[in-house]
C-alpha positions as YAML, in Angstrom:
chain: A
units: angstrom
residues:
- id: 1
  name: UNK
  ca: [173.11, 108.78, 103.40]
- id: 2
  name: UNK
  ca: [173.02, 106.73, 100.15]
- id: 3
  name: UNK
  ca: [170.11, 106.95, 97.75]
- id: 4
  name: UNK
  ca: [167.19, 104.11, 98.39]
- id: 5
  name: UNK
  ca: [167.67, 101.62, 95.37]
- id: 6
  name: UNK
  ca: [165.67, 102.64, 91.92]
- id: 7
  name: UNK
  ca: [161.70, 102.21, 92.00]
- id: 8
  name: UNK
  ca: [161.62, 102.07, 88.19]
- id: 9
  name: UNK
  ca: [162.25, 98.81, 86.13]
- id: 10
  name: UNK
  ca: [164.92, 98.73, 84.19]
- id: 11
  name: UNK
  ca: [164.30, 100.13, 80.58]
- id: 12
  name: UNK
  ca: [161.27, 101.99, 81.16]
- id: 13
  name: UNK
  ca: [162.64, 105.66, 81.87]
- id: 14
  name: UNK
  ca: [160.61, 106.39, 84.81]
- id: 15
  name: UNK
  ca: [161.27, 109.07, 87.58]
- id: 16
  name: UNK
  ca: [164.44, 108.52, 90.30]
- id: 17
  name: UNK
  ca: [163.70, 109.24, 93.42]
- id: 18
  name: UNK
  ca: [164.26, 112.80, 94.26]
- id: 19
  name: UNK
  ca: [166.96, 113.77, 96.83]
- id: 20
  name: UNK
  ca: [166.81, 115.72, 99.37]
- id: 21
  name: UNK
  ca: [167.29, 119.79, 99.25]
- id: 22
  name: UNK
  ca: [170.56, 120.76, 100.00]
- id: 23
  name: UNK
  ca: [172.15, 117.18, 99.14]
- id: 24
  name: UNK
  ca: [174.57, 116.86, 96.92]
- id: 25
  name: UNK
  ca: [173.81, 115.45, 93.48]
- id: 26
  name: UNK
  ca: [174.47, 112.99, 91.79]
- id: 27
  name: UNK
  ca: [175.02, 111.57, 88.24]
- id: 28
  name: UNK
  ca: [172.18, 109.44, 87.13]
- id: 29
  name: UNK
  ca: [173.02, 105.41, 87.32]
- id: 30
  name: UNK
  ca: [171.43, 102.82, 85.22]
- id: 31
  name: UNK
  ca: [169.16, 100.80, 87.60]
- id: 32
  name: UNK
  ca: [170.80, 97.78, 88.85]
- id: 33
  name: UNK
  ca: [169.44, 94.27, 88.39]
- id: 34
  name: UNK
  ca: [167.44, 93.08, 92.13]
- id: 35
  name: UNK
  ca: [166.68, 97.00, 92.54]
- id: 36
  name: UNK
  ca: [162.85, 97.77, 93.18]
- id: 37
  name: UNK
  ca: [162.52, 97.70, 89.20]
- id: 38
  name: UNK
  ca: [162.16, 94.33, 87.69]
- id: 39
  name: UNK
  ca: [165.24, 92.71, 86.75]
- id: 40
  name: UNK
  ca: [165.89, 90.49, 83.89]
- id: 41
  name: UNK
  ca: [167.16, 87.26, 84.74]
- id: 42
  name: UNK
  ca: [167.29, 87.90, 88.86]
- id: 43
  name: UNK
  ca: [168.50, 84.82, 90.83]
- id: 44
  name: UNK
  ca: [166.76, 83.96, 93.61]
- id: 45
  name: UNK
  ca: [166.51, 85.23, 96.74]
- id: 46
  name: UNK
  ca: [169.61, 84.34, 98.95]
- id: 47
  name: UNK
  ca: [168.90, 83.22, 102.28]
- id: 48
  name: UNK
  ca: [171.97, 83.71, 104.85]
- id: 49
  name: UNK
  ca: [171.56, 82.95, 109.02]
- id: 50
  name: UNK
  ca: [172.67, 86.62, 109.77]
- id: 51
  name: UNK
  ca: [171.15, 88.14, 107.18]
- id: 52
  name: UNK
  ca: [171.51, 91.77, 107.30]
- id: 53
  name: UNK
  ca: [168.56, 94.15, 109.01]
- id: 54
  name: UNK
  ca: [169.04, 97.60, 108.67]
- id: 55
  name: UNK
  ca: [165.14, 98.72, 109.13]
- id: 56
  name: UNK
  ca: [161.75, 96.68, 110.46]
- id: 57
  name: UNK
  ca: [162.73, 93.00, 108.60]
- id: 58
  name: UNK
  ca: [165.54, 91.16, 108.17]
- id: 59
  name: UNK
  ca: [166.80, 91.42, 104.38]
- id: 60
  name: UNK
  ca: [165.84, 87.22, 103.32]
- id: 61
  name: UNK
  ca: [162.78, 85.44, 102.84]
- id: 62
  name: UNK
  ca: [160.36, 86.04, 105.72]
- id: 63
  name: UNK
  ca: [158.40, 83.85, 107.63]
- id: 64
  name: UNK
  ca: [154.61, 84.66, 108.32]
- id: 65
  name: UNK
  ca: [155.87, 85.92, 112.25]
- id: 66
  name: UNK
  ca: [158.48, 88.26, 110.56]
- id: 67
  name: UNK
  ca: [155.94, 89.77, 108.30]
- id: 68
  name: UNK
  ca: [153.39, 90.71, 110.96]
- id: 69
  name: UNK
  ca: [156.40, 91.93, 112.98]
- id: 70
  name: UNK
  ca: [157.47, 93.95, 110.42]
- id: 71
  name: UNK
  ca: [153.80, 95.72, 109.27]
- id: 72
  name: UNK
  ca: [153.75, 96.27, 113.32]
- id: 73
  name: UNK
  ca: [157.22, 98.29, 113.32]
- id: 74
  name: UNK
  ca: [156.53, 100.24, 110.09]
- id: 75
  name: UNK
  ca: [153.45, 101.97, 111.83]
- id: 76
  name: UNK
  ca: [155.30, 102.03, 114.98]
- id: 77
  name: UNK
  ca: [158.48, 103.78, 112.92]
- id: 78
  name: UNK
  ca: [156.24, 106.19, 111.24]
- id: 79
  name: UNK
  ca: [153.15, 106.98, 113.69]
- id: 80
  name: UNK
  ca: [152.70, 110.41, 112.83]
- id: 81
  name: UNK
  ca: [152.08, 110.35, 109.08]
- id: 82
  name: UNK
  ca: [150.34, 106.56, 108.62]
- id: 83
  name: UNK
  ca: [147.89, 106.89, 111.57]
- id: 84
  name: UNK
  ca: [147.20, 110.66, 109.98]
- id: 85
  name: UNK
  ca: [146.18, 109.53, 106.66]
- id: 86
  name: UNK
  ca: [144.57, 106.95, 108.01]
- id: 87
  name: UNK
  ca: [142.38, 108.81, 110.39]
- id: 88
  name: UNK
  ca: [141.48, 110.90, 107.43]
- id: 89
  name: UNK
  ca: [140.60, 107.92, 105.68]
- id: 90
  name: UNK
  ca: [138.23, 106.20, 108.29]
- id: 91
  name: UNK
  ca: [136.26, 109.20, 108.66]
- id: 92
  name: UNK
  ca: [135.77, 109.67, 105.29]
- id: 93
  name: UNK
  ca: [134.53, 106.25, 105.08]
- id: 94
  name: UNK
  ca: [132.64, 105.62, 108.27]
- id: 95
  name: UNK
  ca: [130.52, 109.42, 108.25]
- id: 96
  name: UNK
  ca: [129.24, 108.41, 104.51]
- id: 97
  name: UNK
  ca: [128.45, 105.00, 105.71]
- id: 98
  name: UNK
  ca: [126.70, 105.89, 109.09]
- id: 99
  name: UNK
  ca: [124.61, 108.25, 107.01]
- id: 100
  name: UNK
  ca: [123.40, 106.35, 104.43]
- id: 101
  name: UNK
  ca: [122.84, 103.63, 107.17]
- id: 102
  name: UNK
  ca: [120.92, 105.99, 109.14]
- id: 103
  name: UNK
  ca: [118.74, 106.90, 106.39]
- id: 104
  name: UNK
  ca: [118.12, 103.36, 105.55]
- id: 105
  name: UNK
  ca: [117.43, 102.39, 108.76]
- id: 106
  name: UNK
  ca: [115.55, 105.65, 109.79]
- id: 107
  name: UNK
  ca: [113.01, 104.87, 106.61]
- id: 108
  name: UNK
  ca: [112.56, 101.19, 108.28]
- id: 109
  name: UNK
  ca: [111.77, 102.41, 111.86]
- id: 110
  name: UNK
  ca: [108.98, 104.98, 110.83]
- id: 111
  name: UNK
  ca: [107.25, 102.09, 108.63]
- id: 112
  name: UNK
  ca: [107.83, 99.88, 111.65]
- id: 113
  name: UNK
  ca: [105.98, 102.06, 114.11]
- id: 114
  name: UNK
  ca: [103.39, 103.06, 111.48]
- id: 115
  name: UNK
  ca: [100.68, 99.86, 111.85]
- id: 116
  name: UNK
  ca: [98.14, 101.09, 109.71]
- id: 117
  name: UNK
  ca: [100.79, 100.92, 106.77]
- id: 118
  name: UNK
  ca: [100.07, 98.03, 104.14]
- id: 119
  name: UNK
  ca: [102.86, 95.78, 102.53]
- id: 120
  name: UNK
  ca: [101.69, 98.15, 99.37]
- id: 121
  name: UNK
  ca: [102.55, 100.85, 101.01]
- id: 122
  name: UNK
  ca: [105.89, 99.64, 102.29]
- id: 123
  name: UNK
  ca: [107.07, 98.67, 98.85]
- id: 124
  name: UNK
  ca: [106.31, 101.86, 97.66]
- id: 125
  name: UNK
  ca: [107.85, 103.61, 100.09]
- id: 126
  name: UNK
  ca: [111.33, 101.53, 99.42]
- id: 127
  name: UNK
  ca: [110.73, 101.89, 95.97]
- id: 128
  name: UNK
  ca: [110.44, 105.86, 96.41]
- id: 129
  name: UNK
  ca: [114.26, 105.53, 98.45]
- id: 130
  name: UNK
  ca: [115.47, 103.25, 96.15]
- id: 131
  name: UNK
  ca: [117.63, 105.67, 93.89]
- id: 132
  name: UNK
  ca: [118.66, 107.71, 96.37]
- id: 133
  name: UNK
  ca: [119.96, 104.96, 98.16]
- id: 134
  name: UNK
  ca: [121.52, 103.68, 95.85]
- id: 135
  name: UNK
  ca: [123.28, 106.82, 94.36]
- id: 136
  name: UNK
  ca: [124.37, 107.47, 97.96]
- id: 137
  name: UNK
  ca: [125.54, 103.34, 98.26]
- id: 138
  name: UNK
  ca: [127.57, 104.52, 94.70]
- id: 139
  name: UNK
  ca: [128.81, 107.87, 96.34]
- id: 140
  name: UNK
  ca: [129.97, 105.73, 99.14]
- id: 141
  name: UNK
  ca: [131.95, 103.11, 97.40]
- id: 142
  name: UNK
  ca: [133.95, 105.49, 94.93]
- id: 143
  name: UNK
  ca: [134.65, 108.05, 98.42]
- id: 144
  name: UNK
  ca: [136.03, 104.40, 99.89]
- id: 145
  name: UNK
  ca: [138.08, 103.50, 96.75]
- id: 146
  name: UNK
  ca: [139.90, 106.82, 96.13]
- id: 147
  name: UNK
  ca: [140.47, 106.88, 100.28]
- id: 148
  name: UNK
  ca: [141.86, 103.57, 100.19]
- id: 149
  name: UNK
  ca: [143.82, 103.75, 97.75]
- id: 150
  name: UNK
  ca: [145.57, 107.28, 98.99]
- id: 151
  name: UNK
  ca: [146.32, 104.95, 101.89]
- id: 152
  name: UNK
  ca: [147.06, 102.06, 100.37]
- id: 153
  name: UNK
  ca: [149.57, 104.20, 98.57]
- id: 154
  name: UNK
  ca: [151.20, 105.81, 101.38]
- id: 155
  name: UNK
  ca: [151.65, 102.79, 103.37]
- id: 156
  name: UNK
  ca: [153.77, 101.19, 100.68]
- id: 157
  name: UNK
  ca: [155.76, 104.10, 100.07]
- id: 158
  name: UNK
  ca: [156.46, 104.52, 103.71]
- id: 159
  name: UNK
  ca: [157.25, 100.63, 104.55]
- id: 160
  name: UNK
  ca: [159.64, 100.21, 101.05]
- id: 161
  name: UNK
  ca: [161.85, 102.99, 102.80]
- id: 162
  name: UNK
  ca: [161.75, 101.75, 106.25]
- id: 163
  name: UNK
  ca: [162.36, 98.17, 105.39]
- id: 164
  name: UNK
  ca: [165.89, 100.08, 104.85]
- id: 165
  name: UNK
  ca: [165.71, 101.73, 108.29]
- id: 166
  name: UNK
  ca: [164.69, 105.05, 106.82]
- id: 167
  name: UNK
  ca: [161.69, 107.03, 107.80]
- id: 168
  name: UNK
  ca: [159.73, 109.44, 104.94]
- id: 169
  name: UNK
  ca: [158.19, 112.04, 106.41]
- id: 170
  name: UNK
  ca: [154.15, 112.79, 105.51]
- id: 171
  name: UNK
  ca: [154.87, 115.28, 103.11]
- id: 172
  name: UNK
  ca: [157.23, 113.72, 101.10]
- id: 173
  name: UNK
  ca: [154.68, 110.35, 101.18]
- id: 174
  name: UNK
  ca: [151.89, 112.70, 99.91]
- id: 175
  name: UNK
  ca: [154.08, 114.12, 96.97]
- id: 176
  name: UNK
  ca: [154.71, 110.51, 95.82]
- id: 177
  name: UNK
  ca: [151.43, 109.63, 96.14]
- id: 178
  name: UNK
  ca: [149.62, 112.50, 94.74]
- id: 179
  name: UNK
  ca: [152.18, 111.83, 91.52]
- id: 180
  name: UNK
  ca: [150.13, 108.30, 90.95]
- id: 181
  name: UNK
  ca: [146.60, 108.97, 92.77]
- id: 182
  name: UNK
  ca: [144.77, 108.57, 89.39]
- id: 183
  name: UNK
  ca: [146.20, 105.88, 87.93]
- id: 184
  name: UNK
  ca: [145.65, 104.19, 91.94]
- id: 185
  name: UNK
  ca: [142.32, 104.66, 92.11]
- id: 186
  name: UNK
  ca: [142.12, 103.42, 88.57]
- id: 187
  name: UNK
  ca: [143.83, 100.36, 89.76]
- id: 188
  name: UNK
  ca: [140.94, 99.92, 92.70]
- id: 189
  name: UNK
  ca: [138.38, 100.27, 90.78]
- id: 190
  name: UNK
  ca: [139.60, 97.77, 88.41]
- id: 191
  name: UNK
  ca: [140.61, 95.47, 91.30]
- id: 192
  name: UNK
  ca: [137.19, 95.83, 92.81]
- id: 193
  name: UNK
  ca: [134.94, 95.34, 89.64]
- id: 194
  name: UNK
  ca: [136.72, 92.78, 87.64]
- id: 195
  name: UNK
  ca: [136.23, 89.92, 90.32]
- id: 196
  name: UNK
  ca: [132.74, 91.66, 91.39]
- id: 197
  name: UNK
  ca: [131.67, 91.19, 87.74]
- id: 198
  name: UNK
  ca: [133.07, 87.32, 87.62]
- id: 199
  name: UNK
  ca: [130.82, 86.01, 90.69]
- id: 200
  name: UNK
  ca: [127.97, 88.26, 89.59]
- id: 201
  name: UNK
  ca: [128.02, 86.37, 86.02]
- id: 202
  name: UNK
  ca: [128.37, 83.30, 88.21]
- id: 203
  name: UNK
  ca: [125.46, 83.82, 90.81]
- id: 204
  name: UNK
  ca: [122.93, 85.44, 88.05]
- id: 205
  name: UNK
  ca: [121.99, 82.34, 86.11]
- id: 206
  name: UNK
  ca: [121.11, 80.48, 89.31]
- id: 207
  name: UNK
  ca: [119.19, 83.53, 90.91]
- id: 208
  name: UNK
  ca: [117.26, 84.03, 87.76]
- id: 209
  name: UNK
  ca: [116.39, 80.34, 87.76]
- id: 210
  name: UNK
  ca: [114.97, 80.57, 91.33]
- id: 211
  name: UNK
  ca: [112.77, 83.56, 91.12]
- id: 212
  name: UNK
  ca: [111.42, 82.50, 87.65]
- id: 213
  name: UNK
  ca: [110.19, 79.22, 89.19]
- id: 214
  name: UNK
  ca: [108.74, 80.92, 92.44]
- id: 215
  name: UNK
  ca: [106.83, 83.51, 90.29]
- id: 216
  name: UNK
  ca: [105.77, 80.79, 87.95]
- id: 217
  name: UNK
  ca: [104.67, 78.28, 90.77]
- id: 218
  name: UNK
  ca: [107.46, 75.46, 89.27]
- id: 219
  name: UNK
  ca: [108.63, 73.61, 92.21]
- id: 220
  name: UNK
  ca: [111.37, 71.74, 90.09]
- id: 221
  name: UNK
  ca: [112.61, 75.54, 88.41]
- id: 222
  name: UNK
  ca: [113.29, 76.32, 92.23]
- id: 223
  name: UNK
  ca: [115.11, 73.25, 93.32]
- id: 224
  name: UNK
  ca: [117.29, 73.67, 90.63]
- id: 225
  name: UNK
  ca: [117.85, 77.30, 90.99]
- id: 226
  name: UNK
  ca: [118.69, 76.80, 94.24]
- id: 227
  name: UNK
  ca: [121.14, 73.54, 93.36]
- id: 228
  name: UNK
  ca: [122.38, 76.05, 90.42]
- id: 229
  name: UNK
  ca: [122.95, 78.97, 93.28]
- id: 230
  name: UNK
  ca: [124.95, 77.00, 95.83]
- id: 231
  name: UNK
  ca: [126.90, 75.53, 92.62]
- id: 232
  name: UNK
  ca: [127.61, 79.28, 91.08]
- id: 233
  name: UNK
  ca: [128.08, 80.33, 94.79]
- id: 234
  name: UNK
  ca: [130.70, 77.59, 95.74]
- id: 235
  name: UNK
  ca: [133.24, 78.74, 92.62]
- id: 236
  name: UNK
  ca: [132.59, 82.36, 92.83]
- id: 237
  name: UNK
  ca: [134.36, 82.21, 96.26]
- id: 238
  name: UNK
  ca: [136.97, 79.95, 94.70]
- id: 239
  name: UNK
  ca: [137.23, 82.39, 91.82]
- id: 240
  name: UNK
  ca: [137.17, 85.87, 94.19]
- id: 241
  name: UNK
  ca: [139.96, 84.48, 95.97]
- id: 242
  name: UNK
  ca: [142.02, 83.22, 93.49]
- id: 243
  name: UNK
  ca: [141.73, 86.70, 91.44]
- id: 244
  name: UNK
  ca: [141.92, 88.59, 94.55]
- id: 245
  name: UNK
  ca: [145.58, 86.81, 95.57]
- id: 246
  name: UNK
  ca: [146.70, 87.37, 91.47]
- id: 247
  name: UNK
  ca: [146.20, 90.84, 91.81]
- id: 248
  name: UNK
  ca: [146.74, 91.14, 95.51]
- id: 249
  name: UNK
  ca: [150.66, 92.94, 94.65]
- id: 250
  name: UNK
  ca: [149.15, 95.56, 91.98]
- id: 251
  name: UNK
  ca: [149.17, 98.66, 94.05]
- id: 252
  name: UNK
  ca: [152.79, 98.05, 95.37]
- id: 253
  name: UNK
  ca: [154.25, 97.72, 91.93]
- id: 254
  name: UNK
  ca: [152.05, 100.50, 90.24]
- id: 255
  name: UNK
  ca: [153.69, 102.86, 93.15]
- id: 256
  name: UNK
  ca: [157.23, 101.18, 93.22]
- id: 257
  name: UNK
  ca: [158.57, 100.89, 90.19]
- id: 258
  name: UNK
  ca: [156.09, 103.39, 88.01]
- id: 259
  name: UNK
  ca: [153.76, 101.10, 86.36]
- id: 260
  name: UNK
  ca: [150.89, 101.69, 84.17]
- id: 261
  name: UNK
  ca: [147.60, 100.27, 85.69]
- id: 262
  name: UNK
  ca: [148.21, 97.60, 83.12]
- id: 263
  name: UNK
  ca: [151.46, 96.97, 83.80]
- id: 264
  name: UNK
  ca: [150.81, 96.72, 87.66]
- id: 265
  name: UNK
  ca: [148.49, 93.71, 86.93]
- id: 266
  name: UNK
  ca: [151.01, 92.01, 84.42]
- id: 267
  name: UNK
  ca: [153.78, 92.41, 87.31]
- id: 268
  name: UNK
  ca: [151.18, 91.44, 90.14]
- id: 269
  name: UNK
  ca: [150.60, 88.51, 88.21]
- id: 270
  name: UNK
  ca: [153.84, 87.02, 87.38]
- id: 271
  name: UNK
  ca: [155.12, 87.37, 91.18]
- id: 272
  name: UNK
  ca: [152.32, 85.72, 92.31]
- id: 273
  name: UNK
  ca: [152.56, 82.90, 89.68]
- id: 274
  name: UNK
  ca: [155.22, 81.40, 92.46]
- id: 275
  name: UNK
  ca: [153.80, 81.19, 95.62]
- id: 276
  name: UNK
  ca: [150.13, 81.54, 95.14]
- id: 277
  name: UNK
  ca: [148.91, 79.59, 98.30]
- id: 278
  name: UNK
  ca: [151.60, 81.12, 100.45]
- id: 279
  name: UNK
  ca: [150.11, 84.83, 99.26]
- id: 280
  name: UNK
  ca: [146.66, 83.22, 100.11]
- id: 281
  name: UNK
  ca: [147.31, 81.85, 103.16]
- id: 282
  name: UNK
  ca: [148.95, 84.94, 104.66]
- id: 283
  name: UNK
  ca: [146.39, 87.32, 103.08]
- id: 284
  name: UNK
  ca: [143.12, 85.26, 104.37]
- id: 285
  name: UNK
  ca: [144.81, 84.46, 107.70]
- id: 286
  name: UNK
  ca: [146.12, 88.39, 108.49]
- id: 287
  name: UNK
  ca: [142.38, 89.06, 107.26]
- id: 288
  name: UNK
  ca: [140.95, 86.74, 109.61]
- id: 289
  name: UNK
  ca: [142.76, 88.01, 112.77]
- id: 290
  name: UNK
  ca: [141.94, 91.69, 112.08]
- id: 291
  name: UNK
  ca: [138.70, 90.89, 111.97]
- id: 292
  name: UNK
  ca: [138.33, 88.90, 115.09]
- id: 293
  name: UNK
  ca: [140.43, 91.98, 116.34]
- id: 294
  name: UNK
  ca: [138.06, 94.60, 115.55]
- id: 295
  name: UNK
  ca: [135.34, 92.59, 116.30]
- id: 296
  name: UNK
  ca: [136.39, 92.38, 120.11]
- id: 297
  name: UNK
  ca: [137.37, 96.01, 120.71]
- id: 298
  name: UNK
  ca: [135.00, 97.33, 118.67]
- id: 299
  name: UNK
  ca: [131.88, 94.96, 120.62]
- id: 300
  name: UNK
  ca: [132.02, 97.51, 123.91]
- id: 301
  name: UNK
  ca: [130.97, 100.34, 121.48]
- id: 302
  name: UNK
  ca: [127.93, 98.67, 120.24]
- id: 303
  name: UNK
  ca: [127.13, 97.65, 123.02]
- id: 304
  name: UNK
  ca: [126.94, 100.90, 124.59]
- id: 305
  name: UNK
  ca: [125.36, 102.84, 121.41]
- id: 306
  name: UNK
  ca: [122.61, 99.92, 121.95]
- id: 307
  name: UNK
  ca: [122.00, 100.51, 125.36]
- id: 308
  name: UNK
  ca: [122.26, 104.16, 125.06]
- id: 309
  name: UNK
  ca: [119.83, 103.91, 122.49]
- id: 310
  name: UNK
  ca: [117.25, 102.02, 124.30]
- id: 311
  name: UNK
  ca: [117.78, 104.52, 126.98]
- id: 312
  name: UNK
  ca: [116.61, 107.68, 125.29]
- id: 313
  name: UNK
  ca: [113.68, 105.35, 123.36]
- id: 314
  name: UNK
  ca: [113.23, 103.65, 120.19]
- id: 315
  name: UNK
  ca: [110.63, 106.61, 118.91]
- id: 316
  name: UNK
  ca: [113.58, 109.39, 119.99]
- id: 317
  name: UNK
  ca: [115.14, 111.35, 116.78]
- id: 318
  name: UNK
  ca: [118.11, 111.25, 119.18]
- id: 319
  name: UNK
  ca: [118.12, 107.68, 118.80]
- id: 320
  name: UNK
  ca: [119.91, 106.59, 115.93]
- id: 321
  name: UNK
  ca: [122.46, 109.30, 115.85]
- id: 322
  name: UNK
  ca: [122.84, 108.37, 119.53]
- id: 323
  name: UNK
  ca: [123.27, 104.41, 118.10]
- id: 324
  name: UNK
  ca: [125.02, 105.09, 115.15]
- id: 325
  name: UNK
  ca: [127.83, 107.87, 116.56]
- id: 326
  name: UNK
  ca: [128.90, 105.70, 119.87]
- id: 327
  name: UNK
  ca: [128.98, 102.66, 117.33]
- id: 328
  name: UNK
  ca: [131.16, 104.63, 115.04]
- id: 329
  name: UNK
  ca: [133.58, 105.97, 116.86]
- id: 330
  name: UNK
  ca: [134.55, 102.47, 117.94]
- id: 331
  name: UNK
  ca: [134.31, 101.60, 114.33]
- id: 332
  name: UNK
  ca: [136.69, 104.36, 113.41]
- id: 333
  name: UNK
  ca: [138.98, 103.80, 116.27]
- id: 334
  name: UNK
  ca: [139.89, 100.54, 115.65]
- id: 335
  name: UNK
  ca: [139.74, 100.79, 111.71]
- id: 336
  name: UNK
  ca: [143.30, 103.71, 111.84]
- id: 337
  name: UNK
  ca: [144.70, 101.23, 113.52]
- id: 338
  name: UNK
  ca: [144.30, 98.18, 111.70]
- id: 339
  name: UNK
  ca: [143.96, 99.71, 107.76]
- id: 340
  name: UNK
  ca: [147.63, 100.64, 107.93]
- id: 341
  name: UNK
  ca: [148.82, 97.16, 109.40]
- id: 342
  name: UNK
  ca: [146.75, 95.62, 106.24]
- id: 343
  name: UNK
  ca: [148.08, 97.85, 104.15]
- id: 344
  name: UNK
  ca: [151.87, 97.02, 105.67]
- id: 345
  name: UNK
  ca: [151.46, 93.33, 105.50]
- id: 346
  name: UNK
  ca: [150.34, 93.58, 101.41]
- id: 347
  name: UNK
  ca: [153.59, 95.81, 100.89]
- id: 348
  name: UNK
  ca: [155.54, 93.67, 102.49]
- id: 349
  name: UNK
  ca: [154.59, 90.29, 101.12]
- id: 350
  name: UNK
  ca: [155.65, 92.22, 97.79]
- id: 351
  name: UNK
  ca: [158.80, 92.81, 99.09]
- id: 352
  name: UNK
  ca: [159.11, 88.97, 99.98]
- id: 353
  name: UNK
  ca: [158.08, 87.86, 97.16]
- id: 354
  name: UNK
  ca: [160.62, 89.32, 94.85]
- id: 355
  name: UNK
  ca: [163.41, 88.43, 98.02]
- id: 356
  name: UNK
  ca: [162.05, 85.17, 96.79]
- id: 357
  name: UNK
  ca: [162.01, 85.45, 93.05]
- id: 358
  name: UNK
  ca: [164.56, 88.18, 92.64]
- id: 359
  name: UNK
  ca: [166.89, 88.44, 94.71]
- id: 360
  name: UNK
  ca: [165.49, 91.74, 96.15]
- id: 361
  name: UNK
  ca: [167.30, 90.92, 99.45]
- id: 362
  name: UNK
  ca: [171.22, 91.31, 97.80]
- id: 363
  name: UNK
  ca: [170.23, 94.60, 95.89]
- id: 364
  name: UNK
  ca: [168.84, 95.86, 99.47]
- id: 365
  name: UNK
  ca: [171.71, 94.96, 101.80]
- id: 366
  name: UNK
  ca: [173.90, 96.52, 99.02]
- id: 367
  name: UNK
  ca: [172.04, 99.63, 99.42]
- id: 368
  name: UNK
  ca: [172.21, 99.61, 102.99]
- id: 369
  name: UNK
  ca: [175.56, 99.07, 103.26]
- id: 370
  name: UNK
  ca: [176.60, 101.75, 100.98]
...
């Protein structure tokens, strides 16, 4: 079987691949322009009727259908290891959430069924959760980064060799991972800040204009906050979105061709400078439907942890675990499911868009003829 084509771009030295023990070895080739590294003067992406398919898509510029298909048959062609790390993953994510959302809401029931408590007393009593809260909210979001990015990671690895029909078993997927894992999470964090940071500086001014006037009893400082809020609101979306799709191919070319967490974000966006509503599009839309998704076959479960919670009695300490568990394990059911296919789709709208740019597809078919 013939090596996968070279994850490194050209002229930066990185890693090969590593071959399997007991294969025989070979002399070490220059990368080859339209390999996973980035090429210097690519064409573009050929596009033939019977193009080639040796693994889950065919090797040309794929339409939206093909792409879902594909994310679909790289889980399907590698159940054992994806589903794994992503059970791992959602448990991780949904026991630190249920418990800070138990404590949060278990602090709001006992004021609830307190009466004699004043409005005093209920501020103070938030005010005495408040860092706790929020150092658990903290501990929460950096468990969910460096989670989602080990799975972010692994999905790409595992979908770049099965778009070539091969399957990488959960080991190797770990090794390649683990090699990267900082400089991942580094690239979350940076993801998940940078645009957090842009519609906070957007929202702030209009926020601070609204509760100055309501403390100060100015009905005009209000209206305008509020004019000022729906204004900064309005292109903070417009600016999330359009910073989220620029960025949106980072992880895949930090883990496929070896870049720096600065060079992922050059490369993520100048392959995204083409295309940019097509990325959109397919990202928002393949958000959408998992969320509608999850929605409907995760409603039964909170349904049930309701009514088994009204069962055993709002005043019960059995009843938000009782709530929260039945609720979360439909949460964390459908979530290993659909993480992956998220994951999948991302990978493989990298792999499009250098078929697009590149001409990814020729160096691919190459390989999977040899």
């Amino acid at each position: 079987m013939s090596e996968p084509p070279s994850w490194t771009a050209p002229g930066t030295g990185g890693q090969q691949p590593v071959p399997p023990q007991g294969a025989p070895q070979k002399a070490p080739q220059p990368p080859s322009p339209g390999g996973w590294g980035q090429p210097a003067g690519a064409p573009g992406g050929s596009w033939a009727p019977a193009a080639p398919r040796p693994g889950i898509i065919p090797l040309r510029p794929l339409s939206l259908g093909e792409l879902w298909d594909g994310a679909f048959r790289a889980v399907r062609s590698n159940p054992k290891p994806l589903l794994g790390f992503s059970a791992v993953v959602v448990v991780i994510i949904t026991a630190a959430s249920m418990v800070l959302s138990g404590i949060l809401q278990g602090r709001v029931l006992s004021l609830e069924q307190d009466p004699t408590a004043s409005p005093e007393q209920v501020l103070s009593a938030f005010g005495a959760d408040a860092p706790g809260l929020v150092g658990g909210y903290v501990l929460t979001t950096v468990l969910s980064l460096v989670a989602t990015a080990v799975l972010t990671g692994v999905v790409t690895v595992s979908v770049s060799t099965a778009v070539l029909g091969r399957r990488t078993p959960g080991a190797e997927l770990w090794r390649r991972v683990r090699e990267r894992l900082w400089a991942l999470v580094g690239l979350s964090v940076l993801i998940s800040v940078v645009p957090g940071i842009a519609v906070a500086a957007l929202l702030v001014p209009g926020l601070v204009l609204t509760v100055g006037g309501a403390v100060g009893g100015s009905g005009g400082s209000v209206a305008g906050g509020v004019a000022l809020l729906l204004l900064g609101g309005l292109v903070a979306v417009a600016l999330g979105l359009w910073l989220a799709t620029r960025l949106l191919l980072a992880p895949a070319a930090l883990i496929l061709e070896g870049q720096g967490v600065g060079g992922a974000v050059k490369r993520a966006w100048a392959l995204s400078r083409r295309g940019f509503w097509r990325l959109l599009g397919i990202w928002l839309l393949t958000a959408v439907c998992i969320a509608v998704v999850s929605g409907v076959v995760g409603a039964p479960f909170s349904i049930v942890g309701g009514l088994a919670g009204m069962a055993v009695g709002i005043g019960s300490p059995l009843y938000l675990p009782v709530t929260l568990g039945i609720t979360g394990i439909g949460t964390a059911l459908v979530s290993t499911v659909v993480y992956p296919l998220q994951s999948a789709v991302t990978a493989l709208l990298y792999v499009d868009q250098r078929m697009r740019q590149e001409g990814l597809d020729v160096e691919l078919a190459r390989s999977a003829a040899q």
